[in-house]
Coordinates of C-alpha atoms and ligand atoms in Angstrom, one line a residue:
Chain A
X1 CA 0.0 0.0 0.0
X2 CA 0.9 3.5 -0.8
X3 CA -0.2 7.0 0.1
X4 CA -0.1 10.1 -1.9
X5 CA -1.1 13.7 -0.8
X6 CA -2.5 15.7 -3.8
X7 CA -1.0 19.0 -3.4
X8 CA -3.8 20.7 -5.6
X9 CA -6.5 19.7 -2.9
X10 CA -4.2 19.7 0.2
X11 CA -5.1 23.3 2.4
X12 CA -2.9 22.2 5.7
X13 CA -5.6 20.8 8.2
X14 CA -2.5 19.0 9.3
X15 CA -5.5 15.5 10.3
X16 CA -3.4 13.1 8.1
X17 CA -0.4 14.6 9.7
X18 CA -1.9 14.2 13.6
X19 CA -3.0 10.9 13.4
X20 CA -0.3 9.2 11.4
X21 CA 2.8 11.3 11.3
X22 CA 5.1 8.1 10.9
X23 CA 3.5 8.7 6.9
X24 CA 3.4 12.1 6.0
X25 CA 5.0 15.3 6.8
X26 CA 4.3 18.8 6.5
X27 CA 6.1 21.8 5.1
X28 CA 6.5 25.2 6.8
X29 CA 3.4 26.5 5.6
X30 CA 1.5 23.0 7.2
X31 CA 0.8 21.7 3.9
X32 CA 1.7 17.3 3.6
X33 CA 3.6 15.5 1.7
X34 CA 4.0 11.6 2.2
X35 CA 7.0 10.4 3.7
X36 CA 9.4 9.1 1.4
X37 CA 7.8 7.2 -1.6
X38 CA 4.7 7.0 0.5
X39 CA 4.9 3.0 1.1
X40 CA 3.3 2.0 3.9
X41 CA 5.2 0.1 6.3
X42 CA 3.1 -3.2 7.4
X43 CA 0.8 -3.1 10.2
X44 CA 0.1 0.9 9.4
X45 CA -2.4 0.2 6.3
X46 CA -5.5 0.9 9.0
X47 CA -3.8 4.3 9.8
X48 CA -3.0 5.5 6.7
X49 CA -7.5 4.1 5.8
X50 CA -8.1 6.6 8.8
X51 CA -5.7 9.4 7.5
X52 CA -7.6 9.3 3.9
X53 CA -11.0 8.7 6.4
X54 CA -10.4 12.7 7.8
X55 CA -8.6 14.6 5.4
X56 CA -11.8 17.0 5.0
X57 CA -10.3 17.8 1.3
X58 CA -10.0 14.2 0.2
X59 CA -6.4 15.1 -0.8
X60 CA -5.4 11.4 0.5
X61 CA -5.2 8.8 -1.7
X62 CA -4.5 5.4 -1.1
X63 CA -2.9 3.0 -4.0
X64 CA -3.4 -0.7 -2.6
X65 CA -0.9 -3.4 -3.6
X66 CA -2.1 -4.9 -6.8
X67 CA -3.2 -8.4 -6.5
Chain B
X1 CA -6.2 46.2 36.2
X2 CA -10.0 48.4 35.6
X3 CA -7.6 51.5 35.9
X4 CA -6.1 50.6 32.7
X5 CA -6.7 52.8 29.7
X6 CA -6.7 51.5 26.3
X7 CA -3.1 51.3 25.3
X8 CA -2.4 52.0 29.0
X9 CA 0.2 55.0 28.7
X10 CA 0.3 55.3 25.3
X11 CA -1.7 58.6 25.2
X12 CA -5.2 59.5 24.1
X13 CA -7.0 57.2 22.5
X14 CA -10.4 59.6 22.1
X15 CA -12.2 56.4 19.9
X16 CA -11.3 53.6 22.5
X17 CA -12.8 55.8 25.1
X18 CA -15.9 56.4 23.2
X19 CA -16.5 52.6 22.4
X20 CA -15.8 51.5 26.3
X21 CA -18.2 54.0 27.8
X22 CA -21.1 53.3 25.5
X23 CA -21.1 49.6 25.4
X24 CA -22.5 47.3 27.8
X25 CA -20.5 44.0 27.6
X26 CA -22.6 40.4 28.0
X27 CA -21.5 39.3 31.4
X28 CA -21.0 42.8 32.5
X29 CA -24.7 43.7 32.3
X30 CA -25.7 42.1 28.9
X31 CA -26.3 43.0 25.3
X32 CA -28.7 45.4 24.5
X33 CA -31.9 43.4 24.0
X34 CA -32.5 43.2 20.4
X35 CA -35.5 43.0 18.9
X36 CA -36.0 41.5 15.3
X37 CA -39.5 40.2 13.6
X38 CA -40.5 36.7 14.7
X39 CA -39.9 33.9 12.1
X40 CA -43.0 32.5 10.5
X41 CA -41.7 30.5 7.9
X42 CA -37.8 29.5 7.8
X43 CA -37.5 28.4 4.4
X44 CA -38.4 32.4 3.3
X45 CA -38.0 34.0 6.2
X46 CA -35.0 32.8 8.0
X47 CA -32.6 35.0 10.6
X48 CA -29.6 33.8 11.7
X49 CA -29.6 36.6 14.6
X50 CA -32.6 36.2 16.5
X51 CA -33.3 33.8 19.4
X52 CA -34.9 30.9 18.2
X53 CA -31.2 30.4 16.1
X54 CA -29.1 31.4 18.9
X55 CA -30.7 29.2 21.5
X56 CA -31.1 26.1 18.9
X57 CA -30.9 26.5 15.4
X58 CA -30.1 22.4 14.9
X59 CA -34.2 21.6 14.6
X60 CA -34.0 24.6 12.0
X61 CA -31.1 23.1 9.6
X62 CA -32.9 20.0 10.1
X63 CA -36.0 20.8 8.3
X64 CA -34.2 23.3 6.1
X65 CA -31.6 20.3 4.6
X66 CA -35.0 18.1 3.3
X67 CA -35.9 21.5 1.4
X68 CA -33.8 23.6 -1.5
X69 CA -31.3 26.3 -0.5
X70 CA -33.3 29.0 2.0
X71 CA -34.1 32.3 1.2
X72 CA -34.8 35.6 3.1
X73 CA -35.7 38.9 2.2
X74 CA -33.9 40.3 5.3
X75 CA -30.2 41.3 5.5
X76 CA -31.2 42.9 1.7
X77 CA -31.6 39.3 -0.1
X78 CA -29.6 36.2 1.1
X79 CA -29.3 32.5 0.6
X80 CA -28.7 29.7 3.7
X81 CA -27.5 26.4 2.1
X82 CA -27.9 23.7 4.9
X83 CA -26.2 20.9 3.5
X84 CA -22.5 19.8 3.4
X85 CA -22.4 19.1 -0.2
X86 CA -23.7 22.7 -1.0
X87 CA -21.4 24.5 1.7
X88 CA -18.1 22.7 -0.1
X89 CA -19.3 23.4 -3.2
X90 CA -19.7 27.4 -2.3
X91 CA -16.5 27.3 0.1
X92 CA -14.8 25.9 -3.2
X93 CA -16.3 28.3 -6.0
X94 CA -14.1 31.5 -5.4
X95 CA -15.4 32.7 -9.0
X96 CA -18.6 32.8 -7.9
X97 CA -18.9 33.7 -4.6
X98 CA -16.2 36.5 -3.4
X99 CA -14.6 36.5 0.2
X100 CA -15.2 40.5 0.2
X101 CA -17.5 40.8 2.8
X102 CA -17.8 37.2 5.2
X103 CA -20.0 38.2 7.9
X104 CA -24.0 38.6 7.3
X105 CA -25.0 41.6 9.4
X106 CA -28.7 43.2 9.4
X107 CA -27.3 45.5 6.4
X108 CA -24.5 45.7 4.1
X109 CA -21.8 48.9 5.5
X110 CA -19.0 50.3 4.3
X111 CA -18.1 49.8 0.5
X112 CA -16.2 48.6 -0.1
X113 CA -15.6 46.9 3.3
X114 CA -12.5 47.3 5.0
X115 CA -10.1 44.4 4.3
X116 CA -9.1 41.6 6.5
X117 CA -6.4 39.3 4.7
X118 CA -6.7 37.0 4.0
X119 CA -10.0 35.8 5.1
X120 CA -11.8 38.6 2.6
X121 CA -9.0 37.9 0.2
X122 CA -10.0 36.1 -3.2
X123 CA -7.8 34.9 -5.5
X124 CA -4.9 35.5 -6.9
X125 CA -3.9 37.5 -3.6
X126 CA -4.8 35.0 -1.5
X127 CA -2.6 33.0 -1.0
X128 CA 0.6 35.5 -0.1
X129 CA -2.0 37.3 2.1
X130 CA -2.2 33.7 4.1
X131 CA 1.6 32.5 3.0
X132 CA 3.0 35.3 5.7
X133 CA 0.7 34.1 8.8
X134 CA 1.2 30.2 8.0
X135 CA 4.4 29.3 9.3
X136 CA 3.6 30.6 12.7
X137 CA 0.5 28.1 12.8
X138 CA 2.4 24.7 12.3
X139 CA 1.5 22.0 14.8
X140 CA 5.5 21.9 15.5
X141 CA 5.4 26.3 16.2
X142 CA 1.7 25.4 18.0
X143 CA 3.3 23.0 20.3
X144 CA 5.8 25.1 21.7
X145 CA 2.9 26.8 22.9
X146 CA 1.5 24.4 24.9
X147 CA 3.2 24.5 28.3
X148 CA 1.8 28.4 28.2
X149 CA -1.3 27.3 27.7
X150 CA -1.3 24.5 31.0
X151 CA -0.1 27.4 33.1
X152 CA -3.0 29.9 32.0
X153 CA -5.7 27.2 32.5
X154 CA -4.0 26.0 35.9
X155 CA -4.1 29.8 37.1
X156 CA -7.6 30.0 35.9
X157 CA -8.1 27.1 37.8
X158 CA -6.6 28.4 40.8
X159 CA -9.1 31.3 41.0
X160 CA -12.0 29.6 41.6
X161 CA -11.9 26.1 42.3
X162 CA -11.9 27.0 46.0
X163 CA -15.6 28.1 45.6
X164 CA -16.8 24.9 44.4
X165 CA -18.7 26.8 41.3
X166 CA -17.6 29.0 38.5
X167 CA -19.0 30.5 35.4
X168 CA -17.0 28.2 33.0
X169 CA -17.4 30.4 30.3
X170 CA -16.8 33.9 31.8
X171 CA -13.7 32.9 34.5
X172 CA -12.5 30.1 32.4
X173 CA -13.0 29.7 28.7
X174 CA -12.6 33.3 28.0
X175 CA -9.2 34.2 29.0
X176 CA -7.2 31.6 27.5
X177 CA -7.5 32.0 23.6
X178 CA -7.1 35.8 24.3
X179 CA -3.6 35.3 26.3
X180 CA -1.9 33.4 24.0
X181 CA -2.6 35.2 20.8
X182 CA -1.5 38.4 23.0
X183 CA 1.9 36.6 23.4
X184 CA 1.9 35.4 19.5
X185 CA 0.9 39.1 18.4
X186 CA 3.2 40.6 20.9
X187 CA 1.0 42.7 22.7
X188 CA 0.7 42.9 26.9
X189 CA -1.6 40.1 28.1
X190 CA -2.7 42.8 30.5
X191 CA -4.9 44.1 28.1
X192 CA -6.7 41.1 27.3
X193 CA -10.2 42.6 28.9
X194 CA -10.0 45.3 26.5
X195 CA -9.6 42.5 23.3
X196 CA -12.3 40.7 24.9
X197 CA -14.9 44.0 24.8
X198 CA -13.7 45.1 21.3
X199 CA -14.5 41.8 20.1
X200 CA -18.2 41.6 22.0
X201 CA -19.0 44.7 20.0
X202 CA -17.7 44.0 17.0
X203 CA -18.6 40.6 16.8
X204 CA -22.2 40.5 18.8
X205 CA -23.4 43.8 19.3
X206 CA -21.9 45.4 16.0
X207 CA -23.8 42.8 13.6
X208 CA -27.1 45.3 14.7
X209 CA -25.5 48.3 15.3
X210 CA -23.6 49.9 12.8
X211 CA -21.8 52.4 14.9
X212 CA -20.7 50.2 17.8
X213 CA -19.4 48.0 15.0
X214 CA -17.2 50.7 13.5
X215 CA -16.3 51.8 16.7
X216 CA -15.0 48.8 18.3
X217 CA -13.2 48.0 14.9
X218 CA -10.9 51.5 15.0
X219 CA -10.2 51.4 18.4
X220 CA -8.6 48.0 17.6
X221 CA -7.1 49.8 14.7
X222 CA -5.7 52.4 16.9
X223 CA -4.7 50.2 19.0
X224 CA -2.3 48.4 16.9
X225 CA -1.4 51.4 15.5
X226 CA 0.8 52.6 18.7
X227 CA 2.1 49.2 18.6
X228 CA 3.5 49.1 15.1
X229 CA 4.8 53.0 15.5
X230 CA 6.3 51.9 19.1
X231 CA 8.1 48.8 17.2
X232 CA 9.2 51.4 14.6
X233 CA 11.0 53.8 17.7
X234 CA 12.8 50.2 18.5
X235 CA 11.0 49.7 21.2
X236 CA 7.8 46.8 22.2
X237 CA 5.8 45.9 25.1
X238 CA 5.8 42.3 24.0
X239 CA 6.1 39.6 26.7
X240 CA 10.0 39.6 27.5
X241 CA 9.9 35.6 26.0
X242 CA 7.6 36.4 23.5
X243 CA 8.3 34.8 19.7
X244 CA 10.6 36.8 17.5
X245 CA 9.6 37.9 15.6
X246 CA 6.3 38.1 16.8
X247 CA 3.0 38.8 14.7
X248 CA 3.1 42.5 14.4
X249 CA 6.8 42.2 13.1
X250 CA 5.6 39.9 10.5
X251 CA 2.7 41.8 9.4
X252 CA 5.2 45.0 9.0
X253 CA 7.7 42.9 7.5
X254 CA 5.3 41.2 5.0
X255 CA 5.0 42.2 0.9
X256 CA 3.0 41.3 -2.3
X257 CA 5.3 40.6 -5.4
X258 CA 8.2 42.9 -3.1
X259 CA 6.0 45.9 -2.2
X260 CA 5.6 46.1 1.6
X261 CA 2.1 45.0 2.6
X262 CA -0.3 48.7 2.8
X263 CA -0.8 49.9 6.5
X264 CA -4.7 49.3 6.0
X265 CA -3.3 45.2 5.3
X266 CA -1.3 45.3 7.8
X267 CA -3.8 46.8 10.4
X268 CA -6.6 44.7 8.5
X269 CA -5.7 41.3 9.2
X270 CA -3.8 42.1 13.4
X271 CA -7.4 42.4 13.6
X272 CA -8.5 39.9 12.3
X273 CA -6.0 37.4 13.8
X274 CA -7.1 39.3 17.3
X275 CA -11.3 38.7 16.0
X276 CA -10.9 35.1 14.7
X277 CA -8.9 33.6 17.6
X278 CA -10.5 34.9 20.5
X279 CA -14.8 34.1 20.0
X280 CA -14.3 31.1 18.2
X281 CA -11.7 29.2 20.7
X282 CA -13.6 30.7 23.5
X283 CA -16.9 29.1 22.3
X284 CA -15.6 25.9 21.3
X285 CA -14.1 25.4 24.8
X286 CA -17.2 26.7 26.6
X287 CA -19.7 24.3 24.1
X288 CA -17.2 21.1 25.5
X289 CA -17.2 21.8 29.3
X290 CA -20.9 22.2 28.5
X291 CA -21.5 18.8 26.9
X292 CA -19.6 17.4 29.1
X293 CA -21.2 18.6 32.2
X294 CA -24.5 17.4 30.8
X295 CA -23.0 13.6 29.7
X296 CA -21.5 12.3 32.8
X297 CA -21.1 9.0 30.5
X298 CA -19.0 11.0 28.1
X299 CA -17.1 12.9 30.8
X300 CA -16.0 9.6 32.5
X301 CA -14.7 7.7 29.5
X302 CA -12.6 10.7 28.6
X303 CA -11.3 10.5 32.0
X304 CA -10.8 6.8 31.7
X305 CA -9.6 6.4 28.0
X306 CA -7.6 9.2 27.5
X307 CA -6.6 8.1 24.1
X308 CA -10.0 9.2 22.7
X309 CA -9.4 12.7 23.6
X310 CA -7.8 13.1 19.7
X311 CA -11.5 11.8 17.9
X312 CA -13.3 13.4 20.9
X313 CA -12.1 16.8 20.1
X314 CA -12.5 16.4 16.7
X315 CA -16.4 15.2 17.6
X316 CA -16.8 18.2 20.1
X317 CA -15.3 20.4 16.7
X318 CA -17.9 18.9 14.3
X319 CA -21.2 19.1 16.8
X320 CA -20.5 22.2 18.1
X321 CA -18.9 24.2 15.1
X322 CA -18.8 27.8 16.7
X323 CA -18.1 29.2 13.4
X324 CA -20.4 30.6 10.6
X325 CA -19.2 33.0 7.6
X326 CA -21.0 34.2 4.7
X327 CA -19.7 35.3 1.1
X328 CA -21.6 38.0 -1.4
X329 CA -22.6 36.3 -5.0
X330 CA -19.9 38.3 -7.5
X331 CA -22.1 37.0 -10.6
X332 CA -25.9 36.1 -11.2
X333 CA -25.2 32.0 -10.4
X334 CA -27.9 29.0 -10.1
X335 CA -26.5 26.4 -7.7
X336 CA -29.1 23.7 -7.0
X337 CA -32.1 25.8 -9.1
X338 CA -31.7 28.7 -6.7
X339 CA -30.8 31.3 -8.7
X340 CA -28.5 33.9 -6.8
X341 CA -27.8 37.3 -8.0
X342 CA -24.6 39.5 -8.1
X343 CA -24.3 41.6 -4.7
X344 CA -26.8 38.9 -2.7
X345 CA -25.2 37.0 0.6
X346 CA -24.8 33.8 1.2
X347 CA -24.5 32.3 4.8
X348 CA -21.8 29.6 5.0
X349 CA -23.1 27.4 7.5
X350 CA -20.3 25.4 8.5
X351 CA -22.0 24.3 11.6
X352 CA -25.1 23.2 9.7
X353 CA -23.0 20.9 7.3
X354 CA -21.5 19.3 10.2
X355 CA -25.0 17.8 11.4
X356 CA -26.0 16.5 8.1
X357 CA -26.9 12.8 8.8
X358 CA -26.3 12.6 4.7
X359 CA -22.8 12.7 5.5
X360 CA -22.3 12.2 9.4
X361 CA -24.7 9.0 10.5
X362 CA -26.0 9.8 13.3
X363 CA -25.4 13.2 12.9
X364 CA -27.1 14.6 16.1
X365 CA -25.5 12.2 18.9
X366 CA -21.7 13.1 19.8
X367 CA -19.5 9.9 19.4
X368 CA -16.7 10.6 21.1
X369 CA -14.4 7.9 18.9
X370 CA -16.2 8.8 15.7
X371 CA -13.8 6.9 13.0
X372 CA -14.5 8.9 10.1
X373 CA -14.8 12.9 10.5
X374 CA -14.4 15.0 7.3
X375 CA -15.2 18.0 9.6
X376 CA -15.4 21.3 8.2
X377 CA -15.7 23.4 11.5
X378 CA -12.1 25.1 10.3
X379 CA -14.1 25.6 6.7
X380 CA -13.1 24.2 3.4
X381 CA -10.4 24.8 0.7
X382 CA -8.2 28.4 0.3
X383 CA -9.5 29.6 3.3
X384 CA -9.2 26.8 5.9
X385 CA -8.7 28.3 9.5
X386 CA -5.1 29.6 10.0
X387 CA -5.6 28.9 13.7
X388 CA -6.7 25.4 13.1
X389 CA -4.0 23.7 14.9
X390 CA -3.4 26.4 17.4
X391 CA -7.4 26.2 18.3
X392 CA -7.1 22.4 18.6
X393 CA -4.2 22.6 20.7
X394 CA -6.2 25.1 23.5
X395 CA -9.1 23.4 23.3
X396 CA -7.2 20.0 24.4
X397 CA -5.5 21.6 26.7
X398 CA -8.3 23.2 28.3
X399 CA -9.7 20.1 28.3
X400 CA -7.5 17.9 29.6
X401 CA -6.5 20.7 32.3
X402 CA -10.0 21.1 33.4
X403 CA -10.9 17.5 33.8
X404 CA -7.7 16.5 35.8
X405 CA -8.4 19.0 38.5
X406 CA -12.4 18.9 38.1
X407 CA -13.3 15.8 37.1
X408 CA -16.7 15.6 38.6
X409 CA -19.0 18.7 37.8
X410 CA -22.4 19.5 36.8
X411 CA -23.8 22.5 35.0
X412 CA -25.9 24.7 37.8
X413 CA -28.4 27.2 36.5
X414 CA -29.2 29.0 33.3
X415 CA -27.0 28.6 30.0
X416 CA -26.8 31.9 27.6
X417 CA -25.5 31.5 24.0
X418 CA -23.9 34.3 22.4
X419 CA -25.5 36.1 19.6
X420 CA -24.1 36.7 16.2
X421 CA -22.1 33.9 13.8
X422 CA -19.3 32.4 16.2
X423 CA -22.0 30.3 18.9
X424 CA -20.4 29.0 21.9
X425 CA -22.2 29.6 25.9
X426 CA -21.1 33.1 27.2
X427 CA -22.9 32.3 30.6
X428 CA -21.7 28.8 32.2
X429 CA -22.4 27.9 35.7
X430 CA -21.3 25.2 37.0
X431 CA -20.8 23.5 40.1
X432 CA -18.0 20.9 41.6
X433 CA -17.2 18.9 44.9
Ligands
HEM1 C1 -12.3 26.7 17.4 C2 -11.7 27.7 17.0 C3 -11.8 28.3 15.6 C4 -12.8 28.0 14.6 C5 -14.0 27.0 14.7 C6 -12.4 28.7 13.4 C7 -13.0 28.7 12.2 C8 -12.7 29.3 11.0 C9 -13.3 29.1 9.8 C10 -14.6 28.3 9.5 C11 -12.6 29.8 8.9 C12 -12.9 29.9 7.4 C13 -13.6 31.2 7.0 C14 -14.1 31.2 5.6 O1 -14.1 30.2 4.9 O2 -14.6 32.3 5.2 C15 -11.5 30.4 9.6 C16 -10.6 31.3 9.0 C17 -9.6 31.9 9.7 N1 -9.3 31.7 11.0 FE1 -10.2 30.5 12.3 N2 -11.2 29.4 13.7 C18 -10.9 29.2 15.0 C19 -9.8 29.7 15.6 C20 -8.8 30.5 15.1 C21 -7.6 31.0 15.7 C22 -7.2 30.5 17.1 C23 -7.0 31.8 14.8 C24 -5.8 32.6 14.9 C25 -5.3 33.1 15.9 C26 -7.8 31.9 13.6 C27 -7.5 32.6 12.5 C28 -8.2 32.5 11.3 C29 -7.8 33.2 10.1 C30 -6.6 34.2 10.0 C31 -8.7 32.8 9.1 C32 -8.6 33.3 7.6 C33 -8.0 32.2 6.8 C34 -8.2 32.5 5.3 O3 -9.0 33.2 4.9 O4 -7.3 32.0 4.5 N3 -8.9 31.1 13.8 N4 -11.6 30.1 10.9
SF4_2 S1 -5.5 16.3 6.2 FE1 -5.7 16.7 4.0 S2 -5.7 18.9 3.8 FE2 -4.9 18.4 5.8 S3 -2.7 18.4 5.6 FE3 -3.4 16.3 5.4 S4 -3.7 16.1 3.2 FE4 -3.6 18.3 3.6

């Protein structure tokens, strides 16, 4: 699983950020970015569901593993 | 400290005078009473300022979301959308709908209306308007905060947990948004009470009465005025371990595309930071100690599970949104067959689209480890709160402070909401062991 933080949508509400900051970061101005390629390590996929769950812009997107 | 003048020592200040002297404050003797035409019919007819609303406008939205957008003929023409997908799709359309004016008073003032950036800023100035607050808002800059925050609630505390009662929203709620944006601003936190008044009438009072509106707005002016001319003579009455630079610094620092930001942009959004932190925090604090005096259930598994206090502030956040905004149409539009014309206002309820059961189940009932919270009580897209992280780091705090040292309370006599678009109690008593 992946996550990805469209920067077009993101406005800095800083949830993804709060309640899994093992997977994304934020910039000086409080916008995210995922953490490295955005992979997420296992045993975090439910954290990164609840991160996409809250971001009140939808600017989370999760790519699950194919297959 | 009811000796101090406005800008204590800092020489006449004829307008601050004037505002103090004519305004009762709520809590100090109460609003004026205002009187406003009874409702017949809220789908034509609605007002966001009378009592029916202020007391409990969630039956209202209720109806109002099975219904298309309302209309009223008051406040000259305006529109109340009552459902979330029609507040995003307004908070997202900056073409259509202009940030110029944001608050729905009983009539349009002032054209055009003093700026605030960048929360009446459209785009493309936007976003440099917002670019030179932002890094002082980041959870990391927030969090340094936090240990000034525990002390303000703990001497709150201190006050008036001896008496085994306590307004909770006067004596406790009140003074801690006001103290800390002091500090950020770099302004004495001795002058908090007057913040506190010029905010009552700008806020409450001012959206019925034009000239204590304009009043309490320049003697804020004014007020940072002698701050920004005493920064420019090298000198400050900032908190000795105040940030530096601190707000004011920032704001006369600041520029568009390298030309220094106007004194009326500078001036225009001190205020606003001052306005926007203060009522809103205030309420949202007051609305929590309020639901959870009334939900002993809620109160004690907060107390118990402590790692719920994240979703439960969140859930407070959504069911008790203190904030409402408005934006004026900029061109004729139709958005779901309402058709709204140039120069009409719309009310932005973002408390309305956090209670619609279409996208919150069980919209009405606070669930305090609610999984999935799309929120908007910080609003949607370019103009999401600035303070959003600061406000959820007080209200926490306040929180968490208040229910270590008074775990076991009950609210004791008659609630009062505030009037106007930020709703949060302004009269709170409680009672404690
Ligand atoms: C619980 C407390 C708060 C709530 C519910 C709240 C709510 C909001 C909302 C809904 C907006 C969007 C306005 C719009 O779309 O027109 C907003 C904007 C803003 N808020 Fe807050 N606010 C709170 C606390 C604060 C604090 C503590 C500060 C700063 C000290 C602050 C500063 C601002 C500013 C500067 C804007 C304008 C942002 C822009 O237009 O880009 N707010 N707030
Ligand atoms: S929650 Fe959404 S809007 Fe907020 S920082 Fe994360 S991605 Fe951006």
């Amino acid at each position: 699983m992946k996550v990805r933080v469209d920067p077009y949508r993101c406005e800095g509400h800083s949830r993804c950020h709060s309640l899994a900051p093992e997977l994304f970061e934020l910039d000086d101005f409080g916008n995210a970015t995922a953490v490295g390629d955005g992979a997420v390590p296992p045993g975090m996929e439910d954290r990164a569901r609840l991160a996409a769950a809250n971001c009140p812009e939808h600017a989370v997107e999760i790519v699950e593993d194919a297959g | 400290m009811s000796d101090s003048k406005p800008g204590s020592g800092a020489g006449p200040r004829p307008d601050a005078d004037v505002a103090v002297q004519t305004c009762p404050v709520s809590g100090e003797g109460g609003p004026p009473p205002v009187e406003r035409p009874t409702v017949t019919d809220w789908r034509t007819d609605w007002d966001h300022l009378g009592p029916r609303w202020r007391d409990d406008p969630f039956p209202i939205w209720d109806k109002l979301r099975e219904g298309p957008i309302a209309r009223t003929e008051r406040f000259e023409g305006a529109w109340l959308p009552t459902r979330y997908e029609d507040v995003k799709a307004i908070a997202y359309d900056t073409d259509n709908f202009t940030s110029r004016r944001v608050v729905l008073r009983h009539r349009k003032f002032e054209d055009p209306p003093l700026p605030a950036p960048p929360l009446t800023s459209d785009p493309p100035d936007h976003k440099e308007h917002k670019r030179v607050l932002l890094p002082f808002f980041t959870p990391e800059e927030v969090g340094k905060l936090e240990p000034l925050a525990r002390r303000i609630c703990n001497a709150l505390i201190d006050g008036f947990i001896a008496d085994h009662r306590c307004d909770a929203a006067q004596q406790y709620a009140r003074h801690i948004p006001v103290r800390i944006i002091a500090y950020m601003l770099g302004v004495p936190i001795r002058d908090s009470h007057l913040f506190i008044r010029w905010i009552h009438e700008i806020l409450e009072i001012g959206n019925v009465d034009d000239e204590i509106n304009r009043n309490g707005i320049k003697a804020m002016r004014d007020y940072f005025r002698h701050h920004i001319a005493l920064r420019k003579e090298g000198r400050t009455e900032a908190d000795p371990d105040g940030p530096e630079p601190d707000l004011i610094r920032a704001m006369m620092d600041g520029s568009l595309n390298g030309v220094p930001f106007e004194e009326n942009h500078v001036l225009g959004t001190l205020n606003l930071l001052m306005v926007a932190g203060i009522d809103t925090t205030w309420s949202a604090i007051g609305a929590s100690i309020l639901h959870l005096g009334r939900h002993p259930d809620d109160r004690r598994r907060l107390i118990e599970q402590p790692e719920l206090m994240p979703t439960a502030i969140e859930e407070l956040l959504r069911a008790y949104s203190p904030v409402t905004m408005a934006r004026e149409v900029r061109k004729d539009v139709e958005l779901r067959g309402c058709p709204m014309k140039k120069g009409e206002m719309v009310l932005l309820s973002f408390p309305a689209a956090n209670r619609d059961p279409a996208v919150f189940p069980d919209a009405d009932k606070v669930v305090l480890d609610r999984r999935e919270n799309r929120h908007v009580a910080f609003g949607l897209g370019i103009h999401r709160c600035v303070g959003s992280n600061l406000a959820r780091m007080e209200l926490r705090v306040a929180i968490e402070e208040w229910l270590k040292r008074i775990p076991d309370y009950r609210v004791d006599g008659e609630v009062r909401w505030s009037d106007g678009s930020v709703r949060g109690p302004r009269i709170l008593p409680v009672a404690f062991a």
